[in-house]
Amino acid sequence: FDWGGWLAVRPMDELPHWRVLMRRELDQSNWIAFQKEHGPAIAEMRQVLAERGTVSNREFAAGTRVRVDDYRGRKDSALALHFLWRIGDAMIHHRDGFERVYALTESIAPPELIYESDPDVADDYLMLKLVGADGLAPMRTVGNFMRRKVSPSELADWRRSKLDRGELVEVRVEGWRAAQVAAAADEPLIRELRDGRTPDAWRPLGPSTDEEATFLAPLDPVSARGRSKQLFDFDYVWEIYKPVELRRYGPYTLPILWGDRLVGRFDARLDRPTSTLVINGLWLEDDAALGRDEALVEAMRRGMERLRRLLEARTVDARVIDQRLRAFVLPSDPR
């Protein structure tokens, strides 16, 4: 099933644990305020789901809805459906492109899994899950992830108990002040990385990042949360919340991963009426790569082509950027 603050598909047998977090969504201040202001819209969307079976926000014309100012949507129907999903009353039936299509939970999940785990059991399981997802975890975002307050003493006790039981291992990274924790099951992988080898399980099924550049999302754990500076000596800030006059690059600038380096960044937008991916800017960390590294140029072209297909854009428009940089984002034989 698909649930979370970012795109994540989770095993259905974990649903009882995640339903503990779904219930805690009801205690979040933003959802408390939304329920007070848009209670009728929430009730309406429940009824629509019961009557139609599946529904997406696109089925509701903007002119017939109350406008809301939220990054999750601009109509009360969008936010009401999102709310029902976050609290576990609805689930994602499928996606139409990027659009979520919702259904009531009982029409998707097996009935024997629609219950909440014991909160202590769920917290323990999901905190271990968080460590595994982070790889090396400073454990600074536990409270936000768990949707409740986690005190420093509670976290320290939990960490100590997991280290004592051998479920976690402590990892020290040269140049980092604080010790990190990792899942004990990952210790063999960490030792291989320490010795300069890539674990077999990590080898890509498709093109490697040497062959095809990867564009990292603003909140990707590699690019954001301070890790880009620690690991890659690459300064990155998601500028969406900065005033326009203080932005250096652009609100949705994406770091470019090539091989094991962050080599640059670019800002783009999708022009939906013309189905065009418009490149607003491209900045390389090493401008000298322009003239000497055809492998980087080709990897960028392949990455841009994958992004174009993902967005279902028909063309790429790079007219705004410097003529020298267009080779990095346009096919070698543009039509």
mmCIF file of C-alpha atoms in Angstrom:
data_model
loop_
_atom_site.group_PDB
_atom_site.id
_atom_site.type_symbol
_atom_site.label_atom_id
_atom_site.label_comp_id
_atom_site.label_asym_id
_atom_site.label_seq_id
_atom_site.Cartn_x
_atom_site.Cartn_y
_atom_site.Cartn_z
ATOM 1 C CA PHE A 1 0.000 0.000 0.000
ATOM 2 C CA ASP A 2 1.013 3.579 -0.694
ATOM 3 C CA TRP A 3 1.180 5.850 2.340
ATOM 4 C CA GLY A 4 3.390 8.567 3.809
ATOM 5 C CA GLY A 5 4.670 12.068 3.400
ATOM 6 C CA TRP A 6 6.652 10.921 0.378
ATOM 7 C CA LEU A 7 6.030 8.302 -2.289
ATOM 8 C CA ALA A 8 6.520 4.941 -0.568
ATOM 9 C CA VAL A 9 5.018 1.536 -1.229
ATOM 10 C CA ARG A 10 4.871 -0.585 1.926
ATOM 11 C CA PRO A 11 4.167 -4.291 2.543
ATOM 12 C CA MET A 12 0.482 -4.805 3.336
ATOM 13 C CA ASP A 13 1.265 -6.944 6.389
ATOM 14 C CA GLU A 14 2.805 -3.835 8.014
ATOM 15 C CA LEU A 15 -0.507 -1.967 7.831
ATOM 16 C CA PRO A 16 -1.458 -2.457 11.527
ATOM 17 C CA HIS A 17 1.793 -0.725 12.596
ATOM 18 C CA TRP A 18 1.303 2.193 10.212
ATOM 19 C CA ARG A 19 -2.319 2.592 11.330
ATOM 20 C CA VAL A 20 -0.936 3.721 14.701
ATOM 21 C CA LEU A 21 0.720 6.659 12.908
ATOM 22 C CA MET A 22 -2.429 7.257 10.852
ATOM 23 C CA ARG A 23 -4.463 7.678 14.031
ATOM 24 C CA ARG A 24 -1.879 10.127 15.397
ATOM 25 C CA GLU A 25 -2.446 12.312 12.340
ATOM 26 C CA LEU A 26 -5.716 13.323 14.013
ATOM 27 C CA ASP A 27 -3.713 15.010 16.786
ATOM 28 C CA GLN A 28 -1.666 17.184 14.389
ATOM 29 C CA SER A 29 -2.551 20.866 14.619
ATOM 30 C CA ASN A 30 -2.920 21.344 10.851
ATOM 31 C CA TRP A 31 -5.488 18.550 10.579
ATOM 32 C CA ILE A 32 -7.378 19.703 13.682
ATOM 33 C CA ALA A 33 -7.766 23.134 12.067
ATOM 34 C CA PHE A 34 -8.715 21.618 8.703
ATOM 35 C CA GLN A 35 -11.472 19.500 10.247
ATOM 36 C CA LYS A 36 -12.984 22.536 11.944
ATOM 37 C CA GLU A 37 -12.971 24.592 8.762
ATOM 38 C CA HIS A 38 -13.789 21.953 6.146
ATOM 39 C CA GLY A 39 -15.824 19.324 7.996
ATOM 40 C CA PRO A 40 -18.571 19.302 5.325
ATOM 41 C CA ALA A 41 -16.020 18.617 2.565
ATOM 42 C CA ILE A 42 -14.607 15.663 4.520
ATOM 43 C CA ALA A 43 -18.110 14.218 5.023
ATOM 44 C CA GLU A 44 -18.871 14.771 1.347
ATOM 45 C CA MET A 45 -15.737 12.918 0.203
ATOM 46 C CA ARG A 46 -16.563 9.990 2.505
ATOM 47 C CA GLN A 47 -19.987 9.771 0.870
ATOM 48 C CA VAL A 48 -18.552 10.084 -2.644
ATOM 49 C CA LEU A 49 -16.089 7.246 -1.974
ATOM 50 C CA ALA A 50 -18.880 5.053 -0.628
ATOM 51 C CA GLU A 51 -21.053 5.722 -3.684
ATOM 52 C CA ARG A 52 -18.487 5.677 -6.495
ATOM 53 C CA GLY A 53 -15.928 3.206 -5.190
ATOM 54 C CA THR A 54 -12.943 5.127 -6.543
ATOM 55 C CA VAL A 55 -12.459 8.866 -6.982
ATOM 56 C CA SER A 56 -9.670 11.348 -7.762
ATOM 57 C CA ASN A 57 -9.490 15.053 -7.113
ATOM 58 C CA ARG A 58 -9.517 15.747 -10.855
ATOM 59 C CA GLU A 59 -13.169 14.706 -10.954
ATOM 60 C CA PHE A 60 -14.129 17.939 -9.144
ATOM 61 C CA ALA A 61 -14.114 21.181 -11.146
ATOM 62 C CA ALA A 62 -12.276 24.033 -9.449
ATOM 63 C CA GLY A 63 -15.212 26.374 -9.955
ATOM 64 C CA THR A 64 -17.446 24.159 -7.829
ATOM 65 C CA ARG A 65 -15.077 23.830 -4.869
ATOM 66 C CA VAL A 66 -13.859 25.976 -1.981
ATOM 67 C CA ARG A 67 -10.328 27.153 -2.673
ATOM 68 C CA VAL A 68 -7.603 26.249 -0.158
ATOM 69 C CA ASP A 69 -4.025 27.457 -0.036
ATOM 70 C CA ASP A 70 -1.977 24.315 0.534
ATOM 71 C CA TYR A 71 0.866 22.632 -1.322
ATOM 72 C CA ARG A 72 -1.180 19.385 -1.290
ATOM 73 C CA GLY A 73 -3.910 20.932 -3.405
ATOM 74 C CA ARG A 74 -5.900 24.045 -4.246
ATOM 75 C CA LYS A 75 -9.420 22.649 -3.719
ATOM 76 C CA ASP A 76 -11.109 21.546 -0.507
ATOM 77 C CA SER A 77 -11.866 18.222 -2.215
ATOM 78 C CA ALA A 78 -8.138 17.596 -2.743
ATOM 79 C CA LEU A 79 -7.280 18.251 0.872
ATOM 80 C CA ALA A 80 -10.295 16.305 2.180
ATOM 81 C CA LEU A 81 -9.276 13.225 0.188
ATOM 82 C CA HIS A 82 -5.670 13.659 1.316
ATOM 83 C CA PHE A 83 -6.868 13.922 4.932
ATOM 84 C CA LEU A 84 -8.902 10.709 4.707
ATOM 85 C CA TRP A 85 -5.836 8.987 3.254
ATOM 86 C CA ARG A 86 -3.510 10.286 5.963
ATOM 87 C CA ILE A 87 -5.801 9.108 8.788
ATOM 88 C CA GLY A 88 -6.290 5.668 7.220
ATOM 89 C CA ASP A 89 -9.952 5.896 6.226
ATOM 90 C CA ALA A 90 -9.019 5.833 2.532
ATOM 91 C CA MET A 91 -6.207 4.189 0.588
ATOM 92 C CA ILE A 92 -4.653 4.689 -2.835
ATOM 93 C CA HIS A 93 -6.414 2.361 -5.271
ATOM 94 C CA HIS A 94 -4.081 3.262 -8.141
ATOM 95 C CA ARG A 95 -2.434 6.279 -9.732
ATOM 96 C CA ASP A 96 -3.339 7.932 -12.992
ATOM 97 C CA GLY A 97 0.045 9.379 -13.858
ATOM 98 C CA PHE A 98 0.855 11.329 -10.701
ATOM 99 C CA GLU A 99 -2.796 11.659 -9.675
ATOM 100 C CA ARG A 100 -3.898 9.574 -6.700
ATOM 101 C CA VAL A 101 -7.122 7.623 -7.158
ATOM 102 C CA TYR A 102 -8.656 6.872 -3.762
ATOM 103 C CA ALA A 103 -10.944 4.159 -2.376
ATOM 104 C CA LEU A 104 -12.233 3.336 1.077
ATOM 105 C CA THR A 105 -9.751 1.298 3.082
ATOM 106 C CA GLU A 106 -12.104 -1.642 3.581
ATOM 107 C CA SER A 107 -12.363 -2.089 -0.191
ATOM 108 C CA ILE A 108 -8.589 -2.533 -0.532
ATOM 109 C CA ALA A 109 -6.968 -3.879 2.635
ATOM 110 C CA PRO A 110 -7.679 -7.425 3.879
ATOM 111 C CA PRO A 111 -10.148 -7.137 6.778
ATOM 112 C CA GLU A 112 -7.836 -9.038 9.140
ATOM 113 C CA LEU A 113 -5.231 -6.258 8.772
ATOM 114 C CA ILE A 114 -7.497 -3.268 9.443
ATOM 115 C CA TYR A 115 -6.589 -2.766 13.082
ATOM 116 C CA GLU A 116 -3.923 -0.964 15.117
ATOM 117 C CA SER A 117 -0.935 -2.729 16.604
ATOM 118 C CA ASP A 118 -0.061 -2.141 20.227
ATOM 119 C CA PRO A 119 1.483 1.376 20.141
ATOM 120 C CA ASP A 120 4.693 0.250 21.873
ATOM 121 C CA VAL A 121 5.124 -2.613 19.408
ATOM 122 C CA ALA A 122 4.423 -0.320 16.461
ATOM 123 C CA ASP A 123 6.817 2.373 17.706
ATOM 124 C CA ASP A 124 9.620 -0.138 18.167
ATOM 125 C CA TYR A 125 9.105 -1.670 14.725
ATOM 126 C CA LEU A 126 8.785 1.649 12.900
ATOM 127 C CA MET A 127 11.786 3.247 14.603
ATOM 128 C CA LEU A 128 13.904 0.311 13.439
ATOM 129 C CA LYS A 129 12.367 0.824 10.004
ATOM 130 C CA LEU A 130 13.425 4.484 10.115
ATOM 131 C CA VAL A 131 17.026 3.540 10.921
ATOM 132 C CA GLY A 132 17.051 1.064 8.050
ATOM 133 C CA ALA A 133 15.695 3.654 5.629
ATOM 134 C CA ASP A 134 18.254 6.278 6.665
ATOM 135 C CA GLY A 135 21.201 3.888 6.433
ATOM 136 C CA LEU A 136 23.265 5.865 8.922
ATOM 137 C CA ALA A 137 20.874 7.558 11.294
ATOM 138 C CA PRO A 138 21.536 10.517 13.602
ATOM 139 C CA MET A 139 17.945 9.979 14.855
ATOM 140 C CA ARG A 140 17.098 13.691 14.747
ATOM 141 C CA THR A 141 13.719 13.383 12.996
ATOM 142 C CA VAL A 142 12.167 10.602 15.054
ATOM 143 C CA GLY A 143 9.413 12.768 16.573
ATOM 144 C CA ASN A 144 8.219 14.025 13.197
ATOM 145 C CA PHE A 145 8.269 10.522 11.756
ATOM 146 C CA MET A 146 6.429 8.992 14.726
ATOM 147 C CA ARG A 147 3.863 11.825 14.765
ATOM 148 C CA ARG A 148 4.313 12.300 18.503
ATOM 149 C CA LYS A 149 6.814 13.818 20.900
ATOM 150 C CA VAL A 150 9.824 11.595 21.538
ATOM 151 C CA SER A 151 11.916 12.907 24.429
ATOM 152 C CA PRO A 152 15.731 12.757 24.337
ATOM 153 C CA SER A 153 15.722 10.384 27.304
ATOM 154 C CA GLU A 154 13.219 8.025 25.631
ATOM 155 C CA LEU A 155 15.261 8.003 22.453
ATOM 156 C CA ALA A 156 18.518 7.419 24.359
ATOM 157 C CA ASP A 157 16.972 4.501 26.266
ATOM 158 C CA TRP A 158 15.621 2.955 23.079
ATOM 159 C CA ARG A 159 18.939 3.339 21.289
ATOM 160 C CA ARG A 160 20.864 1.837 24.200
ATOM 161 C CA SER A 161 18.524 -1.152 24.462
ATOM 162 C CA LYS A 162 18.784 -1.886 20.744
ATOM 163 C CA LEU A 163 22.574 -1.687 20.843
ATOM 164 C CA ASP A 164 22.638 -3.998 23.862
ATOM 165 C CA ARG A 165 20.404 -6.534 22.110
ATOM 166 C CA GLY A 166 22.481 -6.430 18.950
ATOM 167 C CA GLU A 167 19.669 -5.065 16.780
ATOM 168 C CA LEU A 168 21.622 -1.875 16.061
ATOM 169 C CA VAL A 169 25.329 -1.199 15.627
ATOM 170 C CA GLU A 170 27.138 2.062 16.270
ATOM 171 C CA VAL A 171 29.085 3.523 13.374
ATOM 172 C CA ARG A 172 31.681 6.267 13.567
ATOM 173 C CA VAL A 173 32.460 8.225 10.415
ATOM 174 C CA GLU A 174 35.740 10.075 10.072
ATOM 175 C CA GLY A 175 35.121 13.811 10.372
ATOM 176 C CA TRP A 176 31.675 13.436 11.972
ATOM 177 C CA ARG A 177 31.306 14.360 15.631
ATOM 178 C CA ALA A 178 28.369 12.182 16.599
ATOM 179 C CA ALA A 179 28.224 8.418 16.350
ATOM 180 C CA GLN A 180 25.518 7.114 14.016
ATOM 181 C CA VAL A 181 23.464 3.942 14.325
ATOM 182 C CA ALA A 182 22.660 1.408 11.643
ATOM 183 C CA ALA A 183 20.649 -1.799 11.484
ATOM 184 C CA ALA A 184 22.809 -4.704 12.622
ATOM 185 C CA ALA A 185 21.771 -6.612 9.502
ATOM 186 C CA ASP A 186 23.525 -3.912 7.442
ATOM 187 C CA GLU A 187 26.902 -4.317 9.160
ATOM 188 C CA PRO A 188 28.331 -6.607 6.408
ATOM 189 C CA LEU A 189 27.354 -4.003 3.794
ATOM 190 C CA ILE A 190 29.016 -1.225 5.793
ATOM 191 C CA ARG A 191 32.219 -3.267 6.051
ATOM 192 C CA GLU A 192 32.254 -3.766 2.280
ATOM 193 C CA LEU A 193 31.797 -0.040 1.733
ATOM 194 C CA ARG A 194 34.557 0.709 4.226
ATOM 195 C CA ASP A 195 36.848 -1.565 2.226
ATOM 196 C CA GLY A 196 36.006 0.231 -1.013
ATOM 197 C CA ARG A 197 33.723 -2.424 -2.513
ATOM 198 C CA THR A 198 30.172 -2.077 -3.770
ATOM 199 C CA PRO A 199 27.928 -4.780 -2.246
ATOM 200 C CA ASP A 200 26.473 -7.139 -4.854
ATOM 201 C CA ALA A 201 22.963 -6.393 -3.595
ATOM 202 C CA TRP A 202 23.481 -2.717 -4.441
ATOM 203 C CA ARG A 203 24.380 -3.242 -8.079
ATOM 204 C CA PRO A 204 21.743 -1.586 -10.283
ATOM 205 C CA LEU A 205 19.320 -3.614 -12.367
ATOM 206 C CA GLY A 206 19.388 -0.934 -15.051
ATOM 207 C CA PRO A 207 21.890 1.781 -16.014
ATOM 208 C CA SER A 208 24.352 2.785 -13.300
ATOM 209 C CA THR A 209 24.722 6.388 -12.189
ATOM 210 C CA ASP A 210 27.943 6.458 -14.249
ATOM 211 C CA GLU A 211 25.919 5.702 -17.362
ATOM 212 C CA GLU A 212 22.827 7.761 -16.557
ATOM 213 C CA ALA A 213 22.786 10.799 -14.278
ATOM 214 C CA THR A 214 20.172 10.755 -11.530
ATOM 215 C CA PHE A 215 18.311 13.885 -10.475
ATOM 216 C CA LEU A 216 17.630 13.896 -6.739
ATOM 217 C CA ALA A 217 14.410 15.237 -5.274
ATOM 218 C CA PRO A 218 14.706 18.238 -2.916
ATOM 219 C CA LEU A 219 13.950 16.112 0.164
ATOM 220 C CA ASP A 220 15.941 13.049 -0.870
ATOM 221 C CA PRO A 221 17.978 11.923 2.175
ATOM 222 C CA VAL A 222 21.170 12.222 0.106
ATOM 223 C CA SER A 223 20.663 15.758 -1.136
ATOM 224 C CA ALA A 224 18.816 17.378 1.737
ATOM 225 C CA ARG A 225 18.884 17.220 5.540
ATOM 226 C CA GLY A 226 22.487 18.465 5.514
ATOM 227 C CA ARG A 227 23.927 15.262 4.084
ATOM 228 C CA SER A 228 25.000 16.741 0.767
ATOM 229 C CA LYS A 229 27.560 18.914 2.551
ATOM 230 C CA GLN A 230 28.729 16.135 4.854
ATOM 231 C CA LEU A 231 29.086 13.458 2.201
ATOM 232 C CA PHE A 232 29.700 15.347 -1.041
ATOM 233 C CA ASP A 233 30.946 18.808 0.009
ATOM 234 C CA PHE A 234 27.968 20.098 -1.991
ATOM 235 C CA ASP A 235 25.943 23.020 -0.653
ATOM 236 C CA TYR A 236 22.261 22.455 -1.241
ATOM 237 C CA VAL A 237 19.209 24.259 0.110
ATOM 238 C CA TRP A 238 15.647 23.673 -1.042
ATOM 239 C CA GLU A 239 14.685 27.245 -1.902
ATOM 240 C CA ILE A 240 10.919 26.780 -2.108
ATOM 241 C CA TYR A 241 10.450 28.532 1.250
ATOM 242 C CA LYS A 242 12.868 31.376 0.503
ATOM 243 C CA PRO A 243 11.560 34.752 -0.701
ATOM 244 C CA VAL A 244 12.014 35.060 -4.454
ATOM 245 C CA GLU A 245 14.634 37.792 -4.096
ATOM 246 C CA LEU A 246 16.794 35.552 -1.893
ATOM 247 C CA ARG A 247 16.774 32.524 -4.173
ATOM 248 C CA ARG A 248 20.114 31.734 -5.762
ATOM 249 C CA TYR A 249 18.970 29.037 -8.176
ATOM 250 C CA GLY A 250 15.272 28.153 -8.214
ATOM 251 C CA PRO A 251 12.461 26.742 -6.071
ATOM 252 C CA TYR A 252 12.695 23.195 -7.440
ATOM 253 C CA THR A 253 16.384 22.911 -8.214
ATOM 254 C CA LEU A 254 17.488 19.270 -8.325
ATOM 255 C CA PRO A 255 21.026 18.040 -7.467
ATOM 256 C CA ILE A 256 22.653 15.936 -10.194
ATOM 257 C CA LEU A 257 24.208 12.638 -9.099
ATOM 258 C CA TRP A 258 26.772 11.218 -11.541
ATOM 259 C CA GLY A 259 28.700 8.183 -10.418
ATOM 260 C CA ASP A 260 29.325 8.842 -6.732
ATOM 261 C CA ARG A 261 29.533 12.635 -7.008
ATOM 262 C CA LEU A 262 27.064 15.513 -6.981
ATOM 263 C CA VAL A 263 28.275 17.365 -10.061
ATOM 264 C CA GLY A 264 25.729 20.143 -10.466
ATOM 265 C CA ARG A 265 22.100 21.191 -10.257
ATOM 266 C CA PHE A 266 19.305 22.325 -12.530
ATOM 267 C CA ASP A 267 15.940 24.037 -12.194
ATOM 268 C CA ALA A 268 13.065 23.054 -14.469
ATOM 269 C CA ARG A 269 9.308 23.202 -14.803
ATOM 270 C CA LEU A 270 6.730 21.285 -16.802
ATOM 271 C CA ASP A 271 4.651 23.454 -19.103
ATOM 272 C CA ARG A 272 1.503 21.324 -19.197
ATOM 273 C CA PRO A 273 -0.375 23.112 -22.041
ATOM 274 C CA THR A 274 2.494 22.409 -24.459
ATOM 275 C CA SER A 275 3.761 19.239 -22.725
ATOM 276 C CA THR A 276 7.249 20.767 -22.607
ATOM 277 C CA LEU A 277 9.946 20.299 -19.991
ATOM 278 C CA VAL A 278 11.432 23.795 -19.674
ATOM 279 C CA ILE A 279 14.969 24.048 -18.288
ATOM 280 C CA ASN A 280 15.226 27.325 -16.355
ATOM 281 C CA GLY A 281 18.856 26.934 -15.341
ATOM 282 C CA LEU A 282 21.774 24.500 -15.202
ATOM 283 C CA TRP A 283 24.829 24.929 -13.004
ATOM 284 C CA LEU A 284 27.860 22.599 -12.923
ATOM 285 C CA GLU A 285 30.253 22.421 -10.014
ATOM 286 C CA ASP A 286 33.169 22.176 -12.470
ATOM 287 C CA ASP A 287 32.675 24.265 -15.596
ATOM 288 C CA ALA A 288 35.790 22.681 -17.072
ATOM 289 C CA ALA A 289 33.781 19.477 -17.503
ATOM 290 C CA LEU A 290 32.053 21.223 -20.401
ATOM 291 C CA GLY A 291 34.934 20.664 -22.738
ATOM 292 C CA ARG A 292 36.517 17.458 -21.538
ATOM 293 C CA ASP A 293 33.954 14.969 -20.276
ATOM 294 C CA GLU A 294 31.735 13.495 -22.966
ATOM 295 C CA ALA A 295 30.746 10.719 -20.546
ATOM 296 C CA LEU A 296 29.120 13.302 -18.265
ATOM 297 C CA VAL A 297 27.345 14.902 -21.225
ATOM 298 C CA GLU A 298 25.942 11.558 -22.332
ATOM 299 C CA ALA A 299 24.912 10.581 -18.798
ATOM 300 C CA MET A 300 23.081 13.904 -18.438
ATOM 301 C CA ARG A 301 21.286 13.421 -21.737
ATOM 302 C CA ARG A 302 20.126 9.969 -20.671
ATOM 303 C CA GLY A 303 18.964 11.239 -17.295
ATOM 304 C CA MET A 304 17.056 14.088 -18.914
ATOM 305 C CA GLU A 305 15.401 11.692 -21.339
ATOM 306 C CA ARG A 306 14.260 9.507 -18.439
ATOM 307 C CA LEU A 307 12.841 12.592 -16.667
ATOM 308 C CA ARG A 308 11.065 13.669 -19.856
ATOM 309 C CA ARG A 309 9.424 10.246 -20.183
ATOM 310 C CA LEU A 310 8.484 10.212 -16.487
ATOM 311 C CA LEU A 311 6.707 13.574 -16.859
ATOM 312 C CA GLU A 312 5.202 12.517 -20.207
ATOM 313 C CA ALA A 313 6.646 15.657 -21.797
ATOM 314 C CA ARG A 314 6.930 15.623 -25.572
ATOM 315 C CA THR A 315 9.859 18.034 -25.835
ATOM 316 C CA VAL A 316 12.630 19.702 -23.839
ATOM 317 C CA ASP A 317 13.117 23.473 -24.098
ATOM 318 C CA ALA A 318 16.612 24.631 -23.078
ATOM 319 C CA ARG A 319 16.632 28.013 -24.816
ATOM 320 C CA VAL A 320 16.935 29.934 -21.543
ATOM 321 C CA ILE A 321 20.261 28.379 -20.518
ATOM 322 C CA ASP A 322 23.700 29.120 -21.896
ATOM 323 C CA GLN A 323 24.358 27.735 -25.386
ATOM 324 C CA ARG A 324 27.344 25.731 -24.097
ATOM 325 C CA LEU A 325 25.177 23.894 -21.557
ATOM 326 C CA ARG A 326 22.426 22.795 -23.920
ATOM 327 C CA ALA A 327 24.443 19.736 -24.937
ATOM 328 C CA PHE A 328 23.900 18.376 -21.423
ATOM 329 C CA VAL A 329 20.116 18.321 -21.632
ATOM 330 C CA LEU A 330 19.213 17.959 -25.311
ATOM 331 C CA PRO A 331 19.523 14.807 -27.411
ATOM 332 C CA SER A 332 22.528 14.696 -29.697
ATOM 333 C CA ASP A 333 20.191 14.687 -32.718
ATOM 334 C CA PRO A 334 17.299 16.963 -31.661
ATOM 335 C CA ARG A 335 14.239 16.737 -33.885
#
